[in-house]
PDB file of C-alpha atoms in Angstrom:
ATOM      1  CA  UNK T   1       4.333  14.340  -4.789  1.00 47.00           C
ATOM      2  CA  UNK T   2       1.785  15.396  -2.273  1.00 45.00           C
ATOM      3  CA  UNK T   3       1.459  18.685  -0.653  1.00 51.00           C
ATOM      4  CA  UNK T   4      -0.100  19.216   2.691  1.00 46.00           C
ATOM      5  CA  UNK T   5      -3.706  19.503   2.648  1.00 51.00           C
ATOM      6  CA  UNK T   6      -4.329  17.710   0.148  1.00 75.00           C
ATOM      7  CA  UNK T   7      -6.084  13.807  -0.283  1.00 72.00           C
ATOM      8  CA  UNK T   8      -2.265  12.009  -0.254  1.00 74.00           C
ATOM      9  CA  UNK T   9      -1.116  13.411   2.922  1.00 75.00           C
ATOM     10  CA  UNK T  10      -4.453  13.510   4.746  1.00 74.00           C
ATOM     11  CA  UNK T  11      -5.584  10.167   4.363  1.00 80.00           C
ATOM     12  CA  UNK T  12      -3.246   8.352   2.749  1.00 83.00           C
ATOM     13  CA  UNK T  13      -0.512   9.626   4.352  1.00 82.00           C
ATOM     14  CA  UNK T  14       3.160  10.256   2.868  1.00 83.00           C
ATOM     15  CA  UNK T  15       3.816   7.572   0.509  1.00 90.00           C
ATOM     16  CA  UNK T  16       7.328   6.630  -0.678  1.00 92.00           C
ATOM     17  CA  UNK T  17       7.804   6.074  -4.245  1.00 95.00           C
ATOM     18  CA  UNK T  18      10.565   4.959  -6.272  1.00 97.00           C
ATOM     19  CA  UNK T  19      11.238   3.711  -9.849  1.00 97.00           C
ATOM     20  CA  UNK T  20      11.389   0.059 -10.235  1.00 97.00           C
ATOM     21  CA  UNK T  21      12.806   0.059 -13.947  1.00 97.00           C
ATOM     22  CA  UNK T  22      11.889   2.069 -16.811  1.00 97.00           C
ATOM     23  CA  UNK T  23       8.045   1.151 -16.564  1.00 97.00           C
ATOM     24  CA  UNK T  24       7.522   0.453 -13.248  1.00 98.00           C
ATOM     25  CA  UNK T  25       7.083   2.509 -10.209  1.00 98.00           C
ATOM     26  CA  UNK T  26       6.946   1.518  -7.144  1.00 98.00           C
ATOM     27  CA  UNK T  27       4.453   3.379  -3.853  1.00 97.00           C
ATOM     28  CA  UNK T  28       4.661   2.002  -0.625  1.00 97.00           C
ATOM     29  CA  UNK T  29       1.790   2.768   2.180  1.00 95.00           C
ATOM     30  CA  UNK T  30       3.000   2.377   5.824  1.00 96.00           C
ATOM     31  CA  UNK T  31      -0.809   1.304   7.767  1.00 95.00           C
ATOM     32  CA  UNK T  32      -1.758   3.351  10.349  1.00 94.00           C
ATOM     33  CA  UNK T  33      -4.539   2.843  12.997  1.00 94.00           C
ATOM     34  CA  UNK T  34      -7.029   5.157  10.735  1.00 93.00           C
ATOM     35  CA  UNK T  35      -6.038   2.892   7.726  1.00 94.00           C
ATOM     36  CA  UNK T  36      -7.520  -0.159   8.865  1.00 95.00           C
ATOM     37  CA  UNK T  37     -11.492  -1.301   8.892  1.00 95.00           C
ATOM     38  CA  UNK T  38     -12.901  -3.287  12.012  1.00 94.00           C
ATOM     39  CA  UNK T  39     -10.911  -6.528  11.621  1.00 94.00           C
ATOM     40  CA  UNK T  40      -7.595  -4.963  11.737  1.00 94.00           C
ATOM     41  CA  UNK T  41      -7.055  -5.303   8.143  1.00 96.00           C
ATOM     42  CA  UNK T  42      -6.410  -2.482   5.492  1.00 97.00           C
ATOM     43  CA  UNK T  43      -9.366  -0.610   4.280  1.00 97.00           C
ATOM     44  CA  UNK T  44     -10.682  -1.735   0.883  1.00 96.00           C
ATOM     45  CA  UNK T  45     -10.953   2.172   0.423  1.00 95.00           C
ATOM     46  CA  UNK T  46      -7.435   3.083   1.574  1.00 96.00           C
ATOM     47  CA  UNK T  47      -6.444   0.059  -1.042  1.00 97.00           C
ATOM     48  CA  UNK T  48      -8.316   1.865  -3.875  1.00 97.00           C
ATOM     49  CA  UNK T  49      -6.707   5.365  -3.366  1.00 95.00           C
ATOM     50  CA  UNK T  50      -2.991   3.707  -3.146  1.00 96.00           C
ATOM     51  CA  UNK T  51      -4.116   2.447  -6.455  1.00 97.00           C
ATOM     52  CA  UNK T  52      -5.557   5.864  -8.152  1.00 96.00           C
ATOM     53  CA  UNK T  53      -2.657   7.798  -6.459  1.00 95.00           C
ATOM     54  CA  UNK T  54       0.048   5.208  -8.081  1.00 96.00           C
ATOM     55  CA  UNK T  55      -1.248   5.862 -11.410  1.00 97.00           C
ATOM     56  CA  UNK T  56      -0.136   9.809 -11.438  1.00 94.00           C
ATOM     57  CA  UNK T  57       3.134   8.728  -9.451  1.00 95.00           C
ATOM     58  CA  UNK T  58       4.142   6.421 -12.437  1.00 97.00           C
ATOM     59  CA  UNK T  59       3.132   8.813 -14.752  1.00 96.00           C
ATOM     60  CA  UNK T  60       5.229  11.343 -12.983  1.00 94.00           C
ATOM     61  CA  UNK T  61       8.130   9.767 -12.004  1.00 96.00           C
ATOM     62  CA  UNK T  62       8.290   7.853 -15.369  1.00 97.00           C
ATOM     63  CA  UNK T  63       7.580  10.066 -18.114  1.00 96.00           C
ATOM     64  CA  UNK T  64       7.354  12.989 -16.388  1.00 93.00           C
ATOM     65  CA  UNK T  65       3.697  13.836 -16.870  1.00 93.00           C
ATOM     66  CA  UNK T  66       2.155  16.451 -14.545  1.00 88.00           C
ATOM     67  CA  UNK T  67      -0.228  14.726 -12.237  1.00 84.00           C
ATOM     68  CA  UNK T  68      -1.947  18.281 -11.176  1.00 82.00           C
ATOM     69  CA  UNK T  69      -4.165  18.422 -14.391  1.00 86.00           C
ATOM     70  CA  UNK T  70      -4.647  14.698 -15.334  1.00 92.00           C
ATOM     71  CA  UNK T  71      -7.541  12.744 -14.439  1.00 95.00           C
ATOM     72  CA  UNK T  72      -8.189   8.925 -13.617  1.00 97.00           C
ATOM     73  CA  UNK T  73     -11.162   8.024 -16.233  1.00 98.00           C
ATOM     74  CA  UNK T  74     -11.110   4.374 -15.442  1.00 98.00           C
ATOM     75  CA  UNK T  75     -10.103   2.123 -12.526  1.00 98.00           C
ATOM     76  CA  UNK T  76     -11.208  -1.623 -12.504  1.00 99.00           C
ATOM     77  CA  UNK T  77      -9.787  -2.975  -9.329  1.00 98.00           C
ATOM     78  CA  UNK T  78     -10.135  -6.757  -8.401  1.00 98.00           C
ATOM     79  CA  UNK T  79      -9.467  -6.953  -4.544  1.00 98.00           C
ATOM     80  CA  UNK T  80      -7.911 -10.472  -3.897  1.00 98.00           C
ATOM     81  CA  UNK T  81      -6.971 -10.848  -0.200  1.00 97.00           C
ATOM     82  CA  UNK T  82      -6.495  -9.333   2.849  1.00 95.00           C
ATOM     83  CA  UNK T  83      -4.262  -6.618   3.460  1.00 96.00           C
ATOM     84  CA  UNK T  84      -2.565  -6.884   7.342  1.00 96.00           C
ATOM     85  CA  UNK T  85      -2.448  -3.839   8.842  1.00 95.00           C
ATOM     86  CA  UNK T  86       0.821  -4.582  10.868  1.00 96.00           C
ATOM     87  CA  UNK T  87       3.392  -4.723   7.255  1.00 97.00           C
ATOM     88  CA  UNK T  88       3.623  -2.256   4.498  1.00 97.00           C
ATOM     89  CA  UNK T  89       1.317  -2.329   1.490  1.00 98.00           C
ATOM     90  CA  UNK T  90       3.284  -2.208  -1.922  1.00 98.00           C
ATOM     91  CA  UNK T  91       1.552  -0.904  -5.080  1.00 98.00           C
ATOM     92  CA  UNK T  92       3.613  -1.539  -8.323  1.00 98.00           C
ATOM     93  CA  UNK T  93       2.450   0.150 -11.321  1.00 98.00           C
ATOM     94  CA  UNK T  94       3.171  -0.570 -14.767  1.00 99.00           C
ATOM     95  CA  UNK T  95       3.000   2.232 -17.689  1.00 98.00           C
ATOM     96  CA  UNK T  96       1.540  -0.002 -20.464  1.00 98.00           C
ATOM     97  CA  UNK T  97       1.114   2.235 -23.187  1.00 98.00           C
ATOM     98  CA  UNK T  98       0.536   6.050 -23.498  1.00 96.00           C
ATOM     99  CA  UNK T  99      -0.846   8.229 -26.493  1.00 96.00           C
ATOM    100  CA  UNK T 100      -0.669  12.316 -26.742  1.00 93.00           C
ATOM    101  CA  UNK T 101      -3.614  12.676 -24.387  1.00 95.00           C
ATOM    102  CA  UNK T 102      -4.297   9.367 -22.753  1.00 97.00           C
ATOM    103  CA  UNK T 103      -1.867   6.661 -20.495  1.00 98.00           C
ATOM    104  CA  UNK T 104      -2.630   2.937 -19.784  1.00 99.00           C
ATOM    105  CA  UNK T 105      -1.414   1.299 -16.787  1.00 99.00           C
ATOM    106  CA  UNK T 106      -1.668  -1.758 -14.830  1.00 99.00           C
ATOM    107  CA  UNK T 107      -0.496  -2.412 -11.295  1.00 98.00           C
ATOM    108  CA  UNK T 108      -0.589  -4.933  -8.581  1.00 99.00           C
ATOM    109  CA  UNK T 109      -0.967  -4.515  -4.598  1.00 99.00           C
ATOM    110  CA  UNK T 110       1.431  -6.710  -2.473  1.00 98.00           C
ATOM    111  CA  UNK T 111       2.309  -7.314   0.816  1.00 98.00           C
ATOM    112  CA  UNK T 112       5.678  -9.157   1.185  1.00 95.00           C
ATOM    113  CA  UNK T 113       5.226 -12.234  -0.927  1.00 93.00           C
ATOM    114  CA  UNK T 114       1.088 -11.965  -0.845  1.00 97.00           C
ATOM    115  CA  UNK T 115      -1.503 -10.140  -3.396  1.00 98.00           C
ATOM    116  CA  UNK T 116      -3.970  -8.040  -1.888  1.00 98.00           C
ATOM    117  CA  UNK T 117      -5.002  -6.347  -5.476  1.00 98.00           C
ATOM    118  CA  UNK T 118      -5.002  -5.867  -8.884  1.00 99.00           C
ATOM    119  CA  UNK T 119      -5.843  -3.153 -11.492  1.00 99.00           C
ATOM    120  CA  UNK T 120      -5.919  -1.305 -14.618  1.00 99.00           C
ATOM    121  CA  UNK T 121      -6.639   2.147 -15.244  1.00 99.00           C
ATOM    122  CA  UNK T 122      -6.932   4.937 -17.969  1.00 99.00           C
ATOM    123  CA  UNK T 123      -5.760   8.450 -17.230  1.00 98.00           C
ATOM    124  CA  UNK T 124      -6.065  11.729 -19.341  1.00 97.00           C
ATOM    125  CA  UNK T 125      -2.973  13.613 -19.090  1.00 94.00           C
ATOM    126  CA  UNK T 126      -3.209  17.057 -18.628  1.00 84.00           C
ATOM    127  CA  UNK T 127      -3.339  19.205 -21.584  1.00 79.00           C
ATOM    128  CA  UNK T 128       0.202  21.477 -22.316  1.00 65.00           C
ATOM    129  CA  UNK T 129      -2.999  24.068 -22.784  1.00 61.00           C
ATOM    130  CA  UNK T 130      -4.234  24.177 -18.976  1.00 47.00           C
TER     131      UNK T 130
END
């Protein structure tokens, strides 16, 4: 999904992403030291862009929607608890609904057993146009 360069690989680093079922995907962060605020723990920021980049890997992997062209126009995110920087950060999106132009989803962030976020989203898909 990412190419060099760009936001996923630079910051984020490579994320692994698999298909849960047939609405839910799956994108795994592994921390690294520039990942993590003062107190050792995830960055509230690095939590946010696992959550904006799962929406176009669900979209993708799921229902094959081009994430090049489409654009996050909402992201509510509710940020719950901690996230160690020492274990793998989970985000599991769910596709909730989609219509010709526009996709609904809904995801949590887990580490092992414990929630570190929550969210919905709206994303435009990209026009067959563009």
């Amino acid at each position: 999904m990412a190419e060099p360069g760009n936001f996923n690989r630079a910051v984020l680093g490579g994320l692994l992403i698999r298909a849960e079922d047939a609405d839910h995907c799956r994108c795994r962060l592994t921390p690294r030291e520039h990942h993590l605020n003062s107190g050792g723990n995830i960055h509230g920021g690095i939590t946010l862009g696992l959550m904006d980049s799962s929406l176009f890997a669900a979209l993708y992997l799921l229902r094959g929607v081009p994430a090049s062209l489409s654009v996050t126009i909402d992201l509510q995110a509710q940020f719950i608890g901690p996230g160690s920087g020492k274990l793998p950060l989970d985000c599991v999106t769910e596709v909730l609904r989609e219509t010709r132009r526009m996709a609904f989803l809904r995801g949590l962030v887990v580490q092992e057993e414990a929630l570190v976020g929550s969210f919905t989203a709206t994303v435009r898909k990209a026009s067959v146009t563009q």
